[in-house]
Amino acid sequence: MSASDKRPGQRATARTPRANTDSSNKQVIYTLFASAAAGTAAWYYSFIHTPPSFTVLPSSYALCADAGKIYTADPVKPNVDCIVVDKQTILTTGALLEVQFWWDGYQNELIAKWYGNEPSAKKPLPVINLRPGLIVTPGLADAHAHILQYGFKMQLRLDQARSLSELLDTLEDYVRKHPSGPDTWIEAMGWDHTKWSDTDGSFPTAADLASRPTLAALPIALHRVDVHALWISPRALELTKAHNGGGLPVSVPGGEILRDSAGEPTGIFVDAAQSLVPVPKWSRQQVREYADRAIKDALAVGLTSIHDAATSVEEFELFKQLDTERKLPIRVYAMADSDRLTLKEAKQLEIYDTSPTAHVRMRSVKLFTDGALGSWGAALLSPYSDKPDAHGIMRHPEEELLKTAREWWERGWGVNIHAIGDRANKAVLDIFEEIGNDPDDSDAIAKRRPRIEHSQIMRPEDLQRSGKLGVLTSVQPTHATSDMNYAEARLGPERIKGAYAYQTLLQASRNHVLPLGSDFPVESINPLYGFYAAVARLDNEGNSPHGSGGWYPAERLTRAQALKGMTLDAAYAAFAEEVLGSLSASKRADYVIFDRDIMDESRPVGDILEAKVEATIIDGKVVYGGISGNSIL
């Protein structure tokens, strides 16, 4: 979503503050608060004519919505009418009468402490009434995403192609607009052969790229949507062979070079084999542009925190630089990318976590086990149902992964491990059980909050074991709806029962915590797509292999569960639940205003996809859009 998607603010007529009361009580509210501040003219209410959209907020204010339409994700007070914000912190929540009287007492305490009971020092509390129909939620977090890769993907939208022919058209159009020579690489991301209407579902080949004259002589490297397979052109294949001493290895540990019946490379490099392709490193200017694009688009869809799930040292330094320049409004919880760390970097890297409210943090590492289901790379205990000669790829043997995980664990780092297939998930649980085992402390593992990133295909016993151990399962609901049209064919009717099992994982969790993310740019950056997928188990057109009731509907989440997964649970997974994740007293004022009630279970589920963000607020400041309503002093 871009800024142009935001609906223009409408000038609303002045309305009285709400306190779960009807119009007959409005005069009572005025009288009560005028009396509470007798002798201080500032405490008498008068309407101030203001523009319909606030982009700069007072240092202190009460924000009020329709009765109960502020969804806090706080289990003690899940719905309130108003929140009181002072600078960057939420001071209290409740009905208008409650927060106004609280503010009066709060001011009295401050005056007694600092001003010697001087009445003139008392500050009035501006009340901003949102226009009818708007709701407020905590700022949304994406618990698993890739910031720079999103900006990279958006430069050339391969994901929009629904056929091989359409994708080749897109590439030819790009080449015409960006002329280049035979040694200038064209790199892009987003193709998905499972969605093409003009192929049989097999991987594309270098010959497919060479079928278009304008592409035939160019070095082209195209990353699959899940980034677990790379499709290259004949020219890129030539350069790859030259880069690797004139040929390619027969086998690659943790990866695969696909070959035809004659043993020749087809142009597809899977998982670790991708590192053989000498794609040029992004320039500093490109990296900065990709970050800027991702940040801009994230704010427009209500994201206030992002867990960057594989951050290189260079990328982390960029995030810190942006923060220093005050150009990083979102909060980035970075996971160090173990695959891109040199041995020296891995040994010297130190935890960077000044505060759970900081906009840049790094206290966990991302390790990898296997590939992805879409490229037959997810590591399975039994062969693929639609490819009996394949079990997937373990990118690192279990023994090596155990050794690496233990080293990070013993240095105090959080350990988050990518696992898709049932073999990979079993291996990760075995590792956490071994490295975290403490006979004297049954909560030793849970205290460290280790994470399985994806937790996609699991044995029934491992679904339960993850919760018993206290391992967090970080999932991406849109993966279920993206994969559902081919997942059962890959896995078979029994194994699929342990896949994308979100409700089961939530109920099994020791603390009922299920962090939700998107894995963008693999999926859309818009968190409402994930919210919808979690509660509907349908694609964006309202379809599923099981009909309009949703794909394996028993695994749906409620709207309240989905919101918590995108707010408080994500904060918990980043060791920040005491200060982020809910609209509660003493927490940071990170919140989002939507143009409709996505939490109302009586509304059609498809309405969620039509919702737009009116405003995104971080640390009490508007960072996207504006707040539509009236101000009352």
CSV table of C-alpha atoms in Angstrom, one decimal, residues 128-316:
chain,number,residue,atom,x,y,z
A,128,ILE,CA,-9.2,14.0,20.4
A,129,ASN,CA,-12.4,12.3,19.4
A,130,LEU,CA,-12.0,10.0,16.4
A,131,ARG,CA,-14.7,10.2,13.7
A,132,PRO,CA,-17.3,7.4,13.9
A,133,GLY,CA,-16.3,4.0,12.5
A,134,LEU,CA,-12.6,4.2,13.2
A,135,ILE,CA,-10.8,1.8,15.5
A,136,VAL,CA,-7.5,1.8,17.3
A,137,THR,CA,-5.2,-1.2,17.8
A,138,PRO,CA,-1.6,-1.5,19.1
A,139,GLY,CA,1.1,-0.9,16.5
A,140,LEU,CA,1.4,-4.1,14.5
A,141,ALA,CA,4.6,-6.1,14.5
A,142,ASP,CA,5.9,-8.5,11.8
A,143,ALA,CA,7.7,-11.2,13.7
A,144,HIS,CA,9.5,-12.5,10.6
A,145,ALA,CA,10.4,-10.4,7.6
A,146,HIS,CA,13.3,-9.2,5.4
A,147,ILE,CA,13.5,-5.5,5.1
A,148,LEU,CA,16.1,-4.9,2.4
A,149,GLN,CA,14.9,-7.9,0.3
A,150,TYR,CA,11.5,-6.3,0.2
A,151,GLY,CA,12.9,-3.1,-1.3
A,152,PHE,CA,14.9,-5.2,-3.8
A,153,LYS,CA,11.8,-7.2,-4.8
A,154,MET,CA,9.7,-4.1,-5.5
A,155,GLN,CA,12.1,-2.9,-8.2
A,156,LEU,CA,10.9,-5.6,-10.6
A,157,ARG,CA,7.6,-7.3,-9.8
A,158,LEU,CA,8.1,-10.9,-10.9
A,159,ASP,CA,5.5,-12.0,-8.3
A,160,GLN,CA,2.7,-10.5,-10.4
A,161,ALA,CA,3.2,-12.8,-13.3
A,162,ARG,CA,0.7,-15.6,-13.5
A,163,SER,CA,2.4,-17.4,-16.4
A,164,LEU,CA,5.9,-18.0,-17.7
A,165,SER,CA,5.0,-16.0,-20.8
A,166,GLU,CA,3.9,-13.1,-18.7
A,167,LEU,CA,7.0,-13.2,-16.6
A,168,LEU,CA,9.2,-13.1,-19.8
A,169,ASP,CA,7.2,-10.2,-21.0
A,170,THR,CA,7.9,-8.4,-17.8
A,171,LEU,CA,11.6,-9.0,-18.1
A,172,GLU,CA,11.7,-7.9,-21.7
A,173,ASP,CA,9.9,-4.7,-20.8
A,174,TYR,CA,12.4,-4.0,-17.9
A,175,VAL,CA,15.4,-4.6,-20.3
A,176,ARG,CA,14.0,-2.2,-22.8
A,177,LYS,CA,13.7,0.5,-20.1
A,178,HIS,CA,17.1,-0.4,-18.6
A,179,PRO,CA,19.5,-1.1,-21.4
A,180,SER,CA,22.6,-3.1,-20.4
A,181,GLY,CA,25.5,-5.0,-21.8
A,182,PRO,CA,26.3,-8.8,-21.8
A,183,ASP,CA,28.2,-8.5,-18.5
A,184,THR,CA,25.7,-6.4,-16.6
A,185,TRP,CA,23.6,-8.6,-14.3
A,186,ILE,CA,19.9,-8.4,-14.1
A,187,GLU,CA,18.8,-9.6,-10.7
A,188,ALA,CA,15.2,-9.9,-9.4
A,189,MET,CA,13.0,-11.9,-7.1
A,190,GLY,CA,9.5,-13.2,-6.8
A,191,TRP,CA,8.7,-15.9,-9.4
A,192,ASP,CA,6.5,-18.8,-8.4
A,193,HIS,CA,6.2,-21.6,-10.9
A,194,THR,CA,3.3,-23.2,-8.9
A,195,LYS,CA,1.1,-20.3,-10.0
A,196,TRP,CA,1.9,-20.3,-13.7
A,197,SER,CA,-1.0,-21.3,-16.0
A,198,ASP,CA,1.1,-22.3,-19.0
A,199,THR,CA,3.5,-24.8,-17.4
A,200,ASP,CA,3.1,-28.2,-15.8
A,201,GLY,CA,4.5,-27.0,-12.4
A,202,SER,CA,8.1,-28.0,-13.2
A,203,PHE,CA,10.9,-25.6,-12.6
A,204,PRO,CA,11.8,-23.2,-15.4
A,205,THR,CA,15.1,-23.5,-17.2
A,206,ALA,CA,17.9,-21.3,-18.6
A,207,ALA,CA,16.5,-22.2,-22.1
A,208,ASP,CA,13.2,-20.5,-21.2
A,209,LEU,CA,15.1,-17.2,-20.6
A,210,ALA,CA,17.0,-17.7,-23.9
A,211,SER,CA,13.7,-18.2,-25.8
A,212,ARG,CA,13.4,-14.4,-25.9
A,213,PRO,CA,16.0,-12.7,-28.2
A,214,THR,CA,16.2,-9.6,-26.0
A,215,LEU,CA,17.1,-11.8,-23.0
A,216,ALA,CA,19.2,-14.5,-24.6
A,217,ALA,CA,22.7,-12.9,-24.2
A,218,LEU,CA,22.2,-11.3,-20.8
A,219,PRO,CA,23.3,-12.6,-17.4
A,220,ILE,CA,20.0,-12.9,-15.5
A,221,ALA,CA,19.6,-14.2,-12.0
A,222,LEU,CA,16.0,-14.6,-10.7
A,223,HIS,CA,15.3,-15.6,-7.1
A,224,ARG,CA,12.2,-17.7,-6.4
A,225,VAL,CA,9.6,-16.1,-4.2
A,226,ASP,CA,10.9,-18.0,-1.2
A,227,VAL,CA,14.5,-17.2,-2.0
A,228,HIS,CA,15.4,-20.9,-1.8
A,229,ALA,CA,16.0,-21.4,-5.6
A,230,LEU,CA,17.8,-19.3,-8.2
A,231,TRP,CA,16.9,-19.4,-11.9
A,232,ILE,CA,19.7,-18.2,-14.2
A,233,SER,CA,20.1,-17.6,-17.9
A,234,PRO,CA,22.6,-19.3,-20.2
A,235,ARG,CA,24.9,-16.3,-20.1
A,236,ALA,CA,24.8,-16.3,-16.3
A,237,LEU,CA,25.5,-20.0,-16.4
A,238,GLU,CA,28.7,-19.4,-18.4
A,239,LEU,CA,29.8,-16.7,-15.9
A,240,THR,CA,29.1,-19.1,-13.0
A,241,LYS,CA,31.2,-21.9,-14.5
A,242,ALA,CA,34.0,-19.4,-15.1
A,243,HIS,CA,33.8,-18.2,-11.6
A,244,ASN,CA,34.0,-21.7,-10.3
A,245,GLY,CA,37.2,-22.7,-12.2
A,246,GLY,CA,35.5,-23.5,-15.5
A,247,GLY,CA,33.0,-26.0,-14.2
A,248,LEU,CA,30.4,-26.8,-11.5
A,249,PRO,CA,30.7,-29.4,-8.7
A,250,VAL,CA,28.7,-32.6,-9.0
A,251,SER,CA,27.1,-32.1,-5.6
A,252,VAL,CA,26.8,-29.2,-3.2
A,253,PRO,CA,26.4,-29.8,0.6
A,254,GLY,CA,23.1,-28.3,1.7
A,255,GLY,CA,22.1,-27.5,-1.9
A,256,GLU,CA,21.5,-28.9,-5.3
A,257,ILE,CA,22.2,-28.0,-9.0
A,258,LEU,CA,19.4,-29.3,-11.0
A,259,ARG,CA,20.5,-31.2,-14.2
A,260,ASP,CA,18.8,-32.6,-17.2
A,261,SER,CA,18.9,-36.2,-18.4
A,262,ALA,CA,22.3,-35.6,-20.0
A,263,GLY,CA,23.7,-34.3,-16.7
A,264,GLU,CA,23.8,-30.6,-17.8
A,265,PRO,CA,22.7,-27.9,-15.4
A,266,THR,CA,19.2,-26.7,-16.2
A,267,GLY,CA,19.7,-23.2,-14.7
A,268,ILE,CA,18.2,-23.9,-11.3
A,269,PHE,CA,20.3,-23.7,-8.2
A,270,VAL,CA,18.6,-24.7,-4.9
A,271,ASP,CA,19.5,-23.5,-1.4
A,272,ALA,CA,23.3,-23.6,-0.7
A,273,ALA,CA,24.1,-24.1,-4.4
A,274,GLN,CA,22.9,-20.5,-5.0
A,275,SER,CA,26.2,-19.2,-3.5
A,276,LEU,CA,28.0,-20.6,-6.6
A,277,VAL,CA,26.4,-17.9,-8.8
A,278,PRO,CA,28.5,-14.7,-8.8
A,279,VAL,CA,25.7,-12.2,-8.6
A,280,PRO,CA,27.2,-8.7,-7.9
A,281,LYS,CA,26.9,-7.3,-4.4
A,282,TRP,CA,24.4,-4.5,-4.0
A,283,SER,CA,25.8,-1.0,-3.9
A,284,ARG,CA,25.5,1.2,-0.9
A,285,GLN,CA,23.1,3.4,-2.8
A,286,GLN,CA,20.9,0.4,-3.7
A,287,VAL,CA,20.9,-0.8,-0.1
A,288,ARG,CA,19.8,2.6,1.1
A,289,GLU,CA,17.1,2.8,-1.5
A,290,TYR,CA,15.8,-0.7,-0.6
A,291,ALA,CA,15.6,0.2,3.1
A,292,ASP,CA,13.9,3.5,2.5
A,293,ARG,CA,11.2,1.8,0.3
A,294,ALA,CA,10.6,-0.9,2.9
A,295,ILE,CA,10.3,1.6,5.8
A,296,LYS,CA,7.9,3.8,3.8
A,297,ASP,CA,5.6,0.9,2.8
A,298,ALA,CA,5.7,-0.6,6.3
A,299,LEU,CA,4.4,2.5,8.0
A,300,ALA,CA,1.6,2.8,5.4
A,301,VAL,CA,0.2,-0.6,6.4
A,302,GLY,CA,0.5,0.0,10.2
A,303,LEU,CA,3.7,-1.8,11.0
A,304,THR,CA,5.6,-0.3,13.9
A,305,SER,CA,8.0,-3.2,14.6
A,306,ILE,CA,9.8,-5.6,12.3
A,307,HIS,CA,11.8,-8.7,13.3
A,308,ASP,CA,14.4,-8.7,10.5
A,309,ALA,CA,15.0,-12.4,10.1
A,310,ALA,CA,18.5,-12.7,8.7
A,311,THR,CA,20.5,-9.5,9.0
A,312,SER,CA,24.0,-9.2,7.7
A,313,VAL,CA,26.6,-7.1,9.5
A,314,GLU,CA,26.4,-4.5,6.7
A,315,GLU,CA,22.6,-4.3,7.0
A,316,PHE,CA,22.8,-3.9,10.7
